[in-house]
Amino acid sequence: MPKHKNQYGQYMTPLLICDFMVELISHHKTSAVLEPSCGDGAFIESLNKHGFFNITAYEIDKEIINGKYNVKCESFVSVQENNLYDVIIGNPPYIRWKNLENNLKDELKNSDLWNQYCNCLCDYSNIFILKAIKLLKDEGELIFITPEYWISSTHAFKLRNFMLEHGYFENIYYFNETPIFKGVTISLVIFKYVKSKHKNHAIKCVKYLAKKRLSSDELNKIKNNDPLVVEVFSLPQFKTNESFMLIDNKQRQFITNYEQKCRLNSCEYAKLGDYCDIGNGMVSGLDKAFQIQKDIRLNTYEQQAMIKVIKAKALQEYYHTVSTPYIFIDKKISENDLIKFYPNYYAMLVKYKDQLVNRYNYGRDINYWEWVFLRNYTLFNQDCAKIFVPCKERVSNKNNFRFTFVESGFFPTQDVIAIYKKAHTKEHLLYILALLNSSYVFNWLKVKGVKKGDIVEFSVRPVAAIPYRSINFNDQNEVYIHDSIVEHVQMFLTTKQQEHLTYIESLLKQLF
Ligand SMILES: C[S@@+](CC[C@H](N)C(=O)[O-])C[C@H]1O[C@@H](n2cnc3c(N)ncnc32)[C@H](O)[C@@H]1O
């Protein structure tokens, strides 16, 4: 049996939040209510306080059950329920499949719902949503607080389709990394979903962006749609097979227009991955052991076995600052060779020998002076300029990402994604750089990129999926715009004068 709290996903909901959610219920106080994973009973307490008394509750962990309430100590996943409910409310456990205890995994493997709608990239909370919907009466309400991931992640698309098939969303409250659960920084949503055959309702979407601890005062402001603390807008019901985007009409139009302008034909837009090769940086496995201090005098062999790395922290919008020299012995050598030909490197590496030997080795036999994973070395070793971007970027209080022009001869490590022009691509690398640093790509990625809360993640797939505005080289005006953009990027790289960036943005605007 699991022993510590995260193995059951035990994060208790503050009473104020339970009250906020209970007040979303539209059904009568006599209605049948289910709390499928009640923990120590915060929702039951709130339901009682609000006059609901016909409550069924489950909890898997007997040690946590509050004796005051009538709780069935069973796993909700396997419960055989004959009753249907008017309301299902709660905070289901949120645990990634890979972190689930084996007995919980085995239970899921025996669940038809899980097998039909989820896979091993899905989360434990998904089964609670699916099963809850099954157990709702027609016009019954599901009110849950969960992390936001399932609303946009690719692997939850079957869950989303199931929800759309069986009902509609009435409210979605989005709490952007607001600290609701102690010690957890995560973006949360509270949603109210109605199981129904009538689905043509609008969704009321409320975004609370202040990230402040939620006092009753603050929650009252949210309830009253106070424009100083929340952004409120109405959304049409989501569409099957799409991720749910919590954006207002203006943003939606912006995204549609941007994608439209990148279209190659009626159904597909061009993507960066069709025009550029993209690679995750190389992994040394222990950077501090491989980084060469500036004051060390290297012999000729050592100088030849060194690469210059641009770390994520040196990346700025358009240009980079310092590079860091790394030991990089590109040939197969023995430890004796290392000692004899690379004495300074040996002295540096041997200090970390234990750690180096114990690095995660990707299942290969690796000597302690070697990098553990070179990934796309052939791509990186080309004699050409390219673009680097940090593999994650927090977007709050920022208006741009840091796509950076990098000259030939510099390498990326795992904190960086590198973008190289494909041979057939006619656009100049500096045009691609300007496009990637534009407000168009920034706003698109903020909505459609891979995000964890406020952090946009760049790995090969999401970068390759960025819509690409190709140039029609038969159109003189487009060619002129392209060439002017390239010229101004060149001038910015030399002078760092901001006015070039403003001008580049205005040139790009003409392409959209
Ligand atoms: C995020 S906590 C929320 C607890 C409570 N609903 C609240 O909001 O305070 C999730 C709860 O689900 C319980 N749990 C985990 N797996 C369960 C299962 N298969 N069936 C029932 N409860 C489960 C955990 O022990 C934990 O108490």
CSV table of C-alpha atoms and ligand atoms in Angstrom, one decimal, residues 8-14 18 35-43 58-61 64 74-77 90-95 104 107 124 128 145 181, ligand 1:
chain,number,residue,atom,x,y,z
A,8,TYR,CA,-2.8,8.9,-3.4
A,9,GLY,CA,-2.6,12.5,-4.6
A,10,GLN,CA,-3.8,13.9,-1.3
A,11,TYR,CA,-4.2,17.7,-1.5
A,12,MET,CA,-7.1,18.9,0.6
A,13,THR,CA,-9.2,21.7,-0.7
A,14,PRO,CA,-9.5,24.8,1.5
A,18,CYS,CA,-15.3,24.1,-1.5
A,35,GLU,CA,-18.1,13.2,-3.6
A,36,PRO,CA,-15.9,10.4,-5.2
A,37,SER,CA,-12.6,11.0,-3.4
A,38,CYS,CA,-13.5,12.9,-0.3
A,39,GLY,CA,-10.2,13.0,1.7
A,40,ASP,CA,-11.0,14.4,5.2
A,41,GLY,CA,-14.4,15.6,4.0
A,42,ALA,CA,-14.0,19.3,3.2
A,43,PHE,CA,-16.6,19.2,0.5
A,58,TYR,CA,-15.9,7.5,-1.3
A,59,GLU,CA,-12.3,7.6,-0.1
A,60,ILE,CA,-9.6,5.0,-0.7
A,61,ASP,CA,-7.4,5.8,2.3
A,64,ILE,CA,-7.7,10.0,6.3
A,74,GLU,CA,-13.5,2.0,-1.4
A,75,SER,CA,-11.7,2.9,-4.5
A,76,PHE,CA,-14.0,4.9,-6.7
A,77,VAL,CA,-12.4,3.4,-9.8
A,90,GLY,CA,-14.9,17.4,-5.6
A,91,ASN,CA,-11.2,17.5,-6.2
A,92,PRO,CA,-10.1,14.2,-7.7
A,93,PRO,CA,-6.6,12.8,-7.2
A,94,TYR,CA,-4.1,14.1,-9.8
A,95,ILE,CA,-1.3,11.6,-10.4
A,104,LEU,CA,-3.7,1.5,-8.8
A,107,GLU,CA,-7.0,-1.4,-11.2
A,124,TYR,CA,-5.4,9.4,-12.8
A,128,PHE,CA,-12.7,10.3,-12.1
A,145,ILE,CA,-11.3,21.4,-9.5
A,181,PHE,CA,-3.0,24.0,-2.4
B,1,LIG,C1,-6.8,15.8,-4.2
B,1,LIG,S1,-7.3,14.9,-2.8
B,1,LIG,C2,-8.8,15.7,-2.5
B,1,LIG,C3,-9.5,15.3,-1.2
B,1,LIG,C4,-10.8,16.0,-1.0
B,1,LIG,N1,-11.8,15.7,-2.1
B,1,LIG,C5,-10.6,17.5,-0.9
B,1,LIG,O1,-10.9,18.2,-1.9
B,1,LIG,O2,-10.2,18.0,0.1
B,1,LIG,C6,-7.8,13.4,-3.6
B,1,LIG,C7,-8.3,12.3,-2.7
B,1,LIG,O3,-8.6,11.2,-3.4
B,1,LIG,C8,-8.3,10.0,-2.7
B,1,LIG,N2,-8.1,8.9,-3.6
B,1,LIG,C9,-7.1,8.6,-4.4
B,1,LIG,N3,-7.4,7.5,-5.1
B,1,LIG,C10,-8.7,7.2,-4.9
B,1,LIG,C11,-9.6,6.2,-5.4
B,1,LIG,N4,-9.2,5.3,-6.3
B,1,LIG,N5,-10.8,6.2,-4.9
B,1,LIG,C12,-11.2,7.1,-3.9
B,1,LIG,N6,-10.4,8.1,-3.4
B,1,LIG,C13,-9.2,8.1,-3.9
B,1,LIG,C14,-7.0,10.4,-2.0
B,1,LIG,O4,-6.7,9.6,-0.9
B,1,LIG,C15,-7.3,11.9,-1.6
B,1,LIG,O5,-7.8,12.0,-0.3
